[in-house]
Amino acid sequence: MTAFARVGSILSQIRTYSCQMGRTLRLNNGIEIPIVGLGTYKSPPGEVQQAVKDAISCGYRHLDCAWFYENEAEVGEGLHAKIADGTVKRDDVFITSKLWNNHHAKNRVVPMLKDTLAKLKLDYIDLYLVHWPMGFKESAPPLPQDASGYSDVDYLETWEGMEECVKLGLAKSVGLSNFNSEQIDRVLKHCKIKPVVNQVEVNPNINQKKLIKFCKDRDIVITGFCPLGRSNYAGKPGFPTPTIHDPKVVDMGKKYNKTPAQIVLNYLVSLGISVVPKSVTKSRIEENFDIFDFELDGDDRAYLDSCNKNQRCSPQTAYSDHIYFPFKIEF
Ligand SMILES: NC(=O)c1ccc[n+]([C@@H]2O[C@H](COP(=O)([O-])OP(=O)(O)OC[C@H]3O[C@@H](n4cnc5c(N)ncnc54)[C@H](OP(=O)(O)O)[C@@H]3O)[C@@H](O)[C@H]2O)c1
């Protein structure tokens, strides 16, 4: 490569990088959420530190965590390493975490957020979500085997605890996860502080267009989890085939000189949502962030639209008899 070409290539990389860095959606409280975040569910404690460091080095400014993932301390280690080496300041990075189902009683919410903050070694979180609308007994295991582990604490009570987190300055924003349209409207009717986000499964097998529109009309941003359809679930009985393994999507990748994962992530963000693809593989972390420099044509969008079959990789059917199970209605 000539020196001239090398300078051109570096400038182009800088342009792409700064363009991606600025990609955010505005929440209803004026705070901006970066469109692409790093998922951390099932990222092993021995690997997630490096994944977080790689992600921040390549430009990610959003980490999606949860108390349930049992790796928040290690996510925090990765983050603090990048703060220590001067790559970012705390305020540059948007950190999401989630309250687990055993702690829906109002007086458990602040202590659970404090526990998450202690693990992450932070004094505030950018976004704290109610992980699921269903509550479990505090004494039950995190995933109870049967209904004897359920609690009937109303998520409206939980929401009061979430509001307390904002009032105490422990959370900048609060939101929901896995809530259906009726549950969202119930929270909106009773809340003093509005949820800013509903984090739900979104990928071409379940594109959630109705829930996205419903939330947009209420100024709530959707964050899509399992955006790659859990690519490692390919061939797993009872689960939808991840669209990134669809031969037509593989061909689309060749057409745009992109990978199937980049095609799918580009399609999802074009629906007006943020996404949190998970990876502990450096090359994939970089790939999943490099999705903004192309636009799918009408035929390709139509094909991806046609993949929708409302099939989830995270259906949680074991809890379908819970009073607050969210997937009993269309959306
Ligand atoms: N709110 C909720 O209830 C909820 C539920 C589920 C998930 N989440 C959040 O959403 C995040 C993402 O969901 P997820 O982790 O379930 O599934 P996902 O992001 O759809 O898929 C992750 C899988 O895809 C692989 N992968 C990553 N990038 C790839 C690429 N470019 N090409 C091919 N394969 C790739 C990963 O492997 P490697 O890591 O080995 O690279 C991993 O096996 C979670 O980590 C979590 O933060 C939230």
GROMACS .gro file of C-alpha atoms and ligand atoms in nm:
model
  379
    1MET     CA    1   0.000   0.000   0.000
    2THR     CA    2   0.138   0.347  -0.089
    3ALA     CA    3   0.177   0.610   0.182
    4PHE     CA    4  -0.106   0.806   0.017
    5ALA     CA    5  -0.339   0.502   0.024
    6ARG     CA    6  -0.241   0.430   0.384
    7VAL     CA    7  -0.335   0.785   0.494
    8GLY     CA    8  -0.664   0.749   0.304
    9SER     CA    9  -0.737   0.421   0.477
   10ILE     CA   10  -0.658   0.563   0.822
   11LEU     CA   11  -0.881   0.867   0.756
   12SER     CA   12  -1.162   0.640   0.645
   13GLN     CA   13  -1.123   0.429   0.960
   14ILE     CA   14  -1.134   0.743   1.175
   15ARG     CA   15  -1.449   0.860   0.994
   16THR     CA   16  -1.621   0.524   1.043
   17TYR     CA   17  -1.512   0.512   1.407
   18SER     CA   18  -1.630   0.862   1.495
   19CYS     CA   19  -1.955   0.805   1.310
   20GLN     CA   20  -2.021   0.487   1.507
   21MET     CA   21  -1.919   0.651   1.834
   22GLY     CA   22  -2.193   0.910   1.789
   23ARG     CA   23  -2.471   0.661   1.722
   24THR     CA   24  -2.723   0.701   2.000
   25LEU     CA   25  -3.097   0.715   2.060
   26ARG     CA   26  -3.247   0.983   2.283
   27LEU     CA   27  -3.440   0.857   2.585
   28ASN     CA   28  -3.752   1.032   2.718
   29ASN     CA   29  -3.544   1.197   2.995
   30GLY     CA   30  -3.298   1.349   2.744
   31ILE     CA   31  -3.018   1.099   2.811
   32GLU     CA   32  -2.865   0.924   2.506
   33ILE     CA   33  -2.828   0.546   2.485
   34PRO     CA   34  -2.563   0.411   2.244
   35ILE     CA   35  -2.731   0.203   1.973
   36VAL     CA   36  -2.488  -0.089   1.991
   37GLY     CA   37  -2.396  -0.232   2.330
   38LEU     CA   38  -2.202  -0.539   2.436
   39GLY     CA   39  -2.418  -0.824   2.573
   40THR     CA   40  -2.265  -1.018   2.862
   41TYR     CA   41  -2.504  -1.306   2.937
   42LYS     CA   42  -2.307  -1.633   2.947
   43SER     CA   43  -1.980  -1.445   2.898
   44PRO     CA   44  -1.759  -1.650   3.131
   45PRO     CA   45  -1.602  -1.464   3.425
   46GLY     CA   46  -1.255  -1.559   3.296
   47GLU     CA   47  -1.321  -1.412   2.950
   48VAL     CA   48  -1.557  -1.121   2.995
   49GLN     CA   49  -1.288  -0.881   3.124
   50GLN     CA   50  -1.102  -0.909   2.792
   51ALA     CA   51  -1.427  -0.888   2.593
   52VAL     CA   52  -1.516  -0.562   2.769
   53LYS     CA   53  -1.165  -0.425   2.707
   54ASP     CA   54  -1.180  -0.523   2.338
   55ALA     CA   55  -1.525  -0.371   2.304
   56ILE     CA   56  -1.426  -0.039   2.461
   57SER     CA   57  -1.106  -0.028   2.254
   58CYS     CA   58  -1.304  -0.065   1.933
   59GLY     CA   59  -1.557   0.203   2.027
   60TYR     CA   60  -1.842   0.043   2.224
   61ARG     CA   61  -1.977   0.277   2.489
   62HIS     CA   62  -2.261   0.060   2.621
   63LEU     CA   63  -2.234  -0.256   2.835
   64ASP     CA   64  -2.543  -0.466   2.906
   65CYS     CA   65  -2.513  -0.642   3.243
   66ALA     CA   66  -2.740  -0.810   3.497
   67TRP     CA   67  -2.713  -0.936   3.852
   68PHE     CA   68  -2.842  -1.272   3.721
   69TYR     CA   69  -2.542  -1.314   3.486
   70GLU     CA   70  -2.306  -1.365   3.783
   71ASN     CA   71  -2.018  -1.182   3.613
   72GLU     CA   72  -2.069  -0.815   3.701
   73ALA     CA   73  -1.748  -0.799   3.907
   74GLU     CA   74  -1.548  -0.916   3.604
   75VAL     CA   75  -1.730  -0.678   3.369
   76GLY     CA   76  -1.633  -0.403   3.612
   77GLU     CA   77  -1.268  -0.516   3.602
   78GLY     CA   78  -1.265  -0.480   3.222
   79LEU     CA   79  -1.427  -0.137   3.241
   80HIS     CA   80  -1.191  -0.008   3.511
   81ALA     CA   81  -0.888  -0.129   3.314
   82LYS     CA   82  -0.997   0.091   3.022
   83ILE     CA   83  -1.063   0.385   3.255
   84ALA     CA   84  -0.718   0.335   3.411
   85ASP     CA   85  -0.541   0.331   3.073
   86GLY     CA   86  -0.712   0.656   2.973
   87THR     CA   87  -0.926   0.518   2.687
   88VAL     CA   88  -1.250   0.633   2.852
   89LYS     CA   89  -1.384   0.815   3.155
   90ARG     CA   90  -1.665   0.665   3.361
   91ASP     CA   91  -1.913   0.913   3.215
   92ASP     CA   92  -1.831   0.807   2.857
   93VAL     CA   93  -1.973   0.459   2.908
   94PHE     CA   94  -2.343   0.373   2.942
   95ILE     CA   95  -2.388   0.084   3.185
   96THR     CA   96  -2.714  -0.110   3.204
   97SER     CA   97  -2.798  -0.363   3.474
   98LYS     CA   98  -3.111  -0.548   3.580
   99LEU     CA   99  -3.296  -0.638   3.899
  100TRP     CA  100  -3.356  -1.013   3.930
  101ASN     CA  101  -3.698  -1.166   3.995
  102ASN     CA  102  -3.637  -1.278   4.357
  103HIS     CA  103  -3.612  -0.915   4.465
  104HIS     CA  104  -3.935  -0.751   4.349
  105ALA     CA  105  -4.041  -0.635   4.698
  106LYS     CA  106  -4.002  -0.257   4.712
  107ASN     CA  107  -3.753  -0.268   4.999
  108ARG     CA  108  -3.524  -0.509   4.809
  109VAL     CA  109  -3.469  -0.292   4.500
  110VAL     CA  110  -3.222  -0.034   4.635
  111PRO     CA  111  -3.014  -0.298   4.820
  112MET     CA  112  -2.994  -0.510   4.503
  113LEU     CA  113  -2.879  -0.213   4.296
  114LYS     CA  114  -2.621  -0.135   4.565
  115ASP     CA  115  -2.500  -0.495   4.537
  116THR     CA  116  -2.464  -0.461   4.159
  117LEU     CA  117  -2.283  -0.127   4.200
  118ALA     CA  118  -2.044  -0.282   4.454
  119LYS     CA  119  -1.965  -0.563   4.210
  120LEU     CA  120  -1.911  -0.321   3.923
  121LYS     CA  121  -1.723  -0.083   4.158
  122LEU     CA  122  -1.939   0.209   4.043
  123ASP     CA  123  -2.134   0.471   4.233
  124TYR     CA  124  -2.416   0.499   3.979
  125ILE     CA  125  -2.565   0.299   3.694
  126ASP     CA  126  -2.688   0.461   3.373
  127LEU     CA  127  -2.992   0.237   3.335
  128TYR     CA  128  -3.150  -0.008   3.579
  129LEU     CA  129  -3.416  -0.245   3.440
  130VAL     CA  130  -3.676  -0.473   3.598
  131HIS     CA  131  -3.547  -0.793   3.433
  132TRP     CA  132  -3.889  -0.967   3.413
  133PRO     CA  133  -4.240  -0.877   3.526
  134MET     CA  134  -4.270  -1.208   3.718
  135GLY     CA  135  -4.154  -1.208   4.080
  136PHE     CA  136  -4.008  -1.507   4.266
  137LYS     CA  137  -3.987  -1.560   4.640
  138GLU     CA  138  -3.670  -1.424   4.796
  139SER     CA  139  -3.606  -1.768   4.949
  140ALA     CA  140  -3.651  -1.951   4.615
  141PRO     CA  141  -3.366  -2.033   4.375
  142PRO     CA  142  -3.311  -1.775   4.098
  143LEU     CA  143  -3.491  -2.013   3.857
  144PRO     CA  144  -3.757  -2.191   4.065
  145GLN     CA  145  -3.857  -2.542   3.957
  146ASP     CA  146  -4.230  -2.487   4.012
  147ALA     CA  147  -4.499  -2.242   4.126
  148SER     CA  148  -4.407  -2.285   4.494
  149GLY     CA  149  -4.117  -2.046   4.419
  150TYR     CA  150  -4.338  -1.770   4.275
  151SER     CA  151  -4.421  -1.449   4.460
  152ASP     CA  152  -4.721  -1.238   4.373
  153VAL     CA  153  -4.548  -0.905   4.438
  154ASP     CA  154  -4.695  -0.665   4.186
  155TYR     CA  155  -4.439  -0.508   3.954
  156LEU     CA  156  -4.602  -0.173   4.033
  157GLU     CA  157  -4.458  -0.211   4.384
  158THR     CA  158  -4.123  -0.301   4.228
  159TRP     CA  159  -4.143   0.013   4.016
  160GLU     CA  160  -4.169   0.229   4.329
  161GLY     CA  161  -3.834   0.078   4.437
  162MET     CA  162  -3.690   0.158   4.093
  163GLU     CA  163  -3.802   0.521   4.129
  164GLU     CA  164  -3.627   0.532   4.465
  165CYS     CA  165  -3.302   0.433   4.286
  166VAL     CA  166  -3.330   0.746   4.069
  167LYS     CA  167  -3.418   0.969   4.363
  168LEU     CA  168  -3.109   0.846   4.550
  169GLY     CA  169  -2.887   0.915   4.248
  170LEU     CA  170  -2.797   0.546   4.215
  171ALA     CA  171  -2.956   0.514   3.869
  172LYS     CA  172  -2.974   0.787   3.604
  173SER     CA  173  -3.263   0.611   3.427
  174VAL     CA  174  -3.492   0.318   3.494
  175GLY     CA  175  -3.674   0.086   3.261
  176LEU     CA  176  -3.838  -0.248   3.194
  177SER     CA  177  -3.745  -0.574   3.030
  178ASN     CA  178  -3.974  -0.843   2.890
  179PHE     CA  179  -4.288  -0.637   2.964
  180ASN     CA  180  -4.585  -0.669   2.727
  181SER     CA  181  -4.795  -0.378   2.602
  182GLU     CA  182  -5.061  -0.409   2.877
  183GLN     CA  183  -4.798  -0.427   3.151
  184ILE     CA  184  -4.621  -0.121   3.009
  185ASP     CA  185  -4.943   0.081   3.006
  186ARG     CA  186  -5.014  -0.025   3.364
  187VAL     CA  187  -4.672   0.104   3.473
  188LEU     CA  188  -4.722   0.426   3.276
  189LYS     CA  189  -5.059   0.483   3.444
  190HIS     CA  190  -4.913   0.458   3.795
  191CYS     CA  191  -4.553   0.578   3.767
  192LYS     CA  192  -4.400   0.903   3.887
  193ILE     CA  193  -4.084   0.842   3.680
  194LYS     CA  194  -4.142   0.704   3.330
  195PRO     CA  195  -3.955   0.395   3.210
  196VAL     CA  196  -3.713   0.497   2.932
  197VAL     CA  197  -3.653   0.152   2.779
  198ASN     CA  198  -3.819  -0.186   2.740
  199GLN     CA  199  -3.552  -0.450   2.663
  200VAL     CA  200  -3.704  -0.746   2.478
  201GLU     CA  201  -3.598  -1.019   2.237
  202VAL     CA  202  -3.569  -0.881   1.883
  203ASN     CA  203  -3.421  -1.061   1.583
  204PRO     CA  204  -3.562  -1.140   1.238
  205ASN     CA  205  -3.747  -1.445   1.377
  206ILE     CA  206  -3.936  -1.210   1.614
  207ASN     CA  207  -3.902  -0.857   1.482
  208GLN     CA  208  -4.142  -0.703   1.737
  209LYS     CA  209  -4.267  -0.437   1.494
  210LYS     CA  210  -4.595  -0.397   1.685
  211LEU     CA  211  -4.427  -0.361   2.025
  212ILE     CA  212  -4.168  -0.121   1.878
  213LYS     CA  213  -4.448   0.101   1.739
  214PHE     CA  214  -4.643   0.077   2.067
  215CYS     CA  215  -4.335   0.184   2.266
  216LYS     CA  216  -4.237   0.456   2.018
  217ASP     CA  217  -4.586   0.608   2.057
  218ARG     CA  218  -4.516   0.625   2.433
  219ASP     CA  219  -4.159   0.758   2.393
  220ILE     CA  220  -4.001   0.436   2.517
  221VAL     CA  221  -3.694   0.297   2.336
  222ILE     CA  222  -3.674  -0.074   2.262
  223THR     CA  223  -3.342  -0.247   2.318
  224GLY     CA  224  -3.323  -0.578   2.134
  225PHE     CA  225  -3.166  -0.876   2.308
  226CYS     CA  226  -3.066  -1.201   2.136
  227PRO     CA  227  -3.023  -0.991   1.819
  228LEU     CA  228  -2.823  -1.273   1.657
  229GLY     CA  229  -3.089  -1.525   1.755
  230ARG     CA  230  -2.827  -1.683   1.983
  231SER     CA  231  -2.617  -1.801   1.691
  232ASN     CA  232  -2.493  -2.092   1.904
  233TYR     CA  233  -2.853  -2.227   1.918
  234ALA     CA  234  -2.828  -2.339   1.555
  235GLY     CA  235  -2.980  -2.686   1.533
  236LYS     CA  236  -3.099  -2.684   1.897
  237PRO     CA  237  -3.435  -2.869   1.904
  238GLY     CA  238  -3.735  -2.645   1.976
  239PHE     CA  239  -3.553  -2.320   1.897
  240PRO     CA  240  -3.581  -2.114   1.578
  241THR     CA  241  -3.284  -2.133   1.342
  242PRO     CA  242  -3.087  -1.810   1.384
  243THR     CA  243  -3.133  -1.599   1.071
  244ILE     CA  244  -2.758  -1.544   1.040
  245HIS     CA  245  -2.740  -1.909   0.926
  246ASP     CA  246  -3.007  -1.860   0.656
  247PRO     CA  247  -2.837  -1.917   0.314
  248LYS     CA  248  -3.021  -1.613   0.171
  249VAL     CA  249  -2.875  -1.394   0.446
  250VAL     CA  250  -2.532  -1.546   0.386
  251ASP     CA  251  -2.570  -1.449   0.016
  252MET     CA  252  -2.684  -1.101   0.115
  253GLY     CA  253  -2.360  -1.067   0.312
  254LYS     CA  254  -2.160  -1.142  -0.004
  255LYS     CA  255  -2.361  -0.880  -0.194
  256TYR     CA  256  -2.283  -0.602   0.057
  257ASN     CA  257  -1.937  -0.735   0.148
  258LYS     CA  258  -2.060  -0.781   0.506
  259THR     CA  259  -2.108  -1.082   0.733
  260PRO     CA  260  -2.454  -1.231   0.799
  261ALA     CA  261  -2.437  -1.093   1.156
  262GLN     CA  262  -2.371  -0.743   1.020
  263ILE     CA  263  -2.666  -0.778   0.779
  264VAL     CA  264  -2.900  -0.876   1.064
  265LEU     CA  265  -2.774  -0.607   1.306
  266ASN     CA  266  -2.800  -0.338   1.036
  267TYR     CA  267  -3.160  -0.449   0.968
  268LEU     CA  268  -3.246  -0.438   1.340
  269VAL     CA  269  -3.107  -0.090   1.405
  270SER     CA  270  -3.297   0.033   1.098
  271LEU     CA  271  -3.615  -0.056   1.294
  272GLY     CA  272  -3.523   0.229   1.532
  273ILE     CA  273  -3.398   0.020   1.823
  274SER     CA  274  -3.073  -0.034   2.010
  275VAL     CA  275  -2.914  -0.380   2.020
  276VAL     CA  276  -2.683  -0.569   2.257
  277PRO     CA  277  -2.510  -0.852   2.069
  278LYS     CA  278  -2.300  -1.073   2.296
  279SER     CA  279  -1.958  -1.202   2.206
  280VAL     CA  280  -1.634  -1.291   2.381
  281THR     CA  281  -1.452  -1.318   2.046
  282LYS     CA  282  -1.253  -1.007   1.955
  283SER     CA  283  -1.311  -1.032   1.579
  284ARG     CA  284  -1.687  -1.072   1.631
  285ILE     CA  285  -1.701  -0.788   1.884
  286GLU     CA  286  -1.546  -0.564   1.618
  287GLU     CA  287  -1.767  -0.705   1.343
  288ASN     CA  288  -2.087  -0.646   1.542
  289PHE     CA  289  -1.996  -0.279   1.587
  290ASP     CA  290  -1.914  -0.213   1.221
  291ILE     CA  291  -2.270  -0.208   1.088
  292PHE     CA  292  -2.349   0.150   0.993
  293ASP     CA  293  -2.175   0.202   0.657
  294PHE     CA  294  -2.431   0.037   0.429
  295GLU     CA  295  -2.804   0.032   0.363
  296LEU     CA  296  -3.010  -0.273   0.268
  297ASP     CA  297  -3.219  -0.241  -0.047
  298GLY     CA  298  -3.596  -0.287  -0.049
  299ASP     CA  299  -3.592  -0.651  -0.159
  300ASP     CA  300  -3.346  -0.752   0.111
  301ARG     CA  301  -3.541  -0.566   0.379
  302ALA     CA  302  -3.859  -0.733   0.256
  303TYR     CA  303  -3.693  -1.074   0.283
  304LEU     CA  304  -3.578  -1.006   0.640
  305ASP     CA  305  -3.928  -0.878   0.725
  306SER     CA  306  -4.068  -1.205   0.590
  307CYS     CA  307  -3.856  -1.406   0.837
  308ASN     CA  308  -4.080  -1.292   1.125
  309LYS     CA  309  -4.261  -1.583   1.288
  310ASN     CA  310  -4.287  -1.455   1.647
  311GLN     CA  311  -4.066  -1.739   1.764
  312ARG     CA  312  -3.846  -1.667   2.066
  313CYS     CA  313  -3.515  -1.812   2.177
  314SER     CA  314  -3.602  -1.696   2.528
  315PRO     CA  315  -3.971  -1.801   2.568
  316GLN     CA  316  -3.948  -1.881   2.943
  317THR     CA  317  -4.241  -2.120   2.903
  318ALA     CA  318  -4.156  -2.280   3.240
  319TYR     CA  319  -4.319  -1.975   3.400
  320SER     CA  320  -4.625  -1.947   3.174
  321ASP     CA  321  -4.853  -2.014   3.475
  322HIS     CA  322  -4.717  -1.709   3.662
  323ILE     CA  323  -4.973  -1.433   3.710
  324TYR     CA  324  -4.739  -1.179   3.544
  325PHE     CA  325  -4.603  -1.403   3.263
  326PRO     CA  326  -4.575  -1.155   2.973
  327PHE     CA  327  -4.612  -1.370   2.662
  328LYS     CA  328  -4.983  -1.456   2.696
  329ILE     CA  329  -5.091  -1.181   2.456
  330GLU     CA  330  -4.982  -1.097   2.102
  331PHE     CA  331  -4.730  -0.828   2.205
  332LIG     N1  332  -3.332  -0.883   2.924
  332LIG     C1  333  -3.329  -1.013   2.908
  332LIG     O1  334  -3.415  -1.089   2.958
  332LIG     C2  335  -3.219  -1.074   2.825
  332LIG     C3  336  -3.229  -1.207   2.781
  332LIG     C4  337  -3.126  -1.258   2.702
  332LIG     C5  338  -3.019  -1.177   2.668
  332LIG     N2  339  -3.009  -1.049   2.714
  332LIG     C6  340  -2.894  -0.961   2.680
  332LIG     O2  341  -2.878  -0.963   2.539
  332LIG     C7  342  -2.747  -1.006   2.507
  332LIG     C8  343  -2.744  -1.076   2.373
  332LIG     O3  344  -2.825  -1.192   2.373
  332LIG     P1  345  -2.763  -1.339   2.374
  332LIG     O4  346  -2.628  -1.334   2.433
  332LIG     O5  347  -2.861  -1.427   2.439
  332LIG     O6  348  -2.760  -1.380   2.221
  332LIG     P2  349  -2.696  -1.319   2.086
  332LIG     O7  350  -2.621  -1.193   2.114
  332LIG     O8  351  -2.805  -1.317   1.987
  332LIG     O9  352  -2.595  -1.435   2.043
  332LIG     C9  353  -2.479  -1.461   2.116
  332LIG    C10  354  -2.409  -1.579   2.048
  332LIG    O10  355  -2.371  -1.542   1.914
  332LIG    C11  356  -2.231  -1.559   1.896
  332LIG     N3  357  -2.187  -1.448   1.810
  332LIG    C12  358  -2.160  -1.320   1.847
  332LIG     N4  359  -2.126  -1.246   1.741
  332LIG    C13  360  -2.129  -1.327   1.633
  332LIG    C14  361  -2.102  -1.308   1.496
  332LIG     N5  362  -2.065  -1.189   1.449
  332LIG     N6  363  -2.116  -1.415   1.412
  332LIG    C15  364  -2.155  -1.535   1.460
  332LIG     N7  365  -2.182  -1.561   1.588
  332LIG    C16  366  -2.169  -1.456   1.676
  332LIG    C17  367  -2.170  -1.556   2.034
  332LIG    O11  368  -2.053  -1.634   2.038
  332LIG     P3  369  -1.913  -1.590   2.104
  332LIG    O12  370  -1.941  -1.518   2.231
  332LIG    O13  371  -1.847  -1.723   2.128
  332LIG    O14  372  -1.842  -1.508   2.002
  332LIG    C18  373  -2.282  -1.621   2.118
  332LIG    O15  374  -2.274  -1.762   2.110
  332LIG    C19  375  -2.709  -1.094   2.626
  332LIG    O16  376  -2.572  -1.122   2.633
  332LIG    C20  377  -2.762  -1.010   2.740
  332LIG    O17  378  -2.675  -0.902   2.767
  332LIG    C21  379  -3.110  -0.996   2.790
   0.00000   0.00000   0.00000
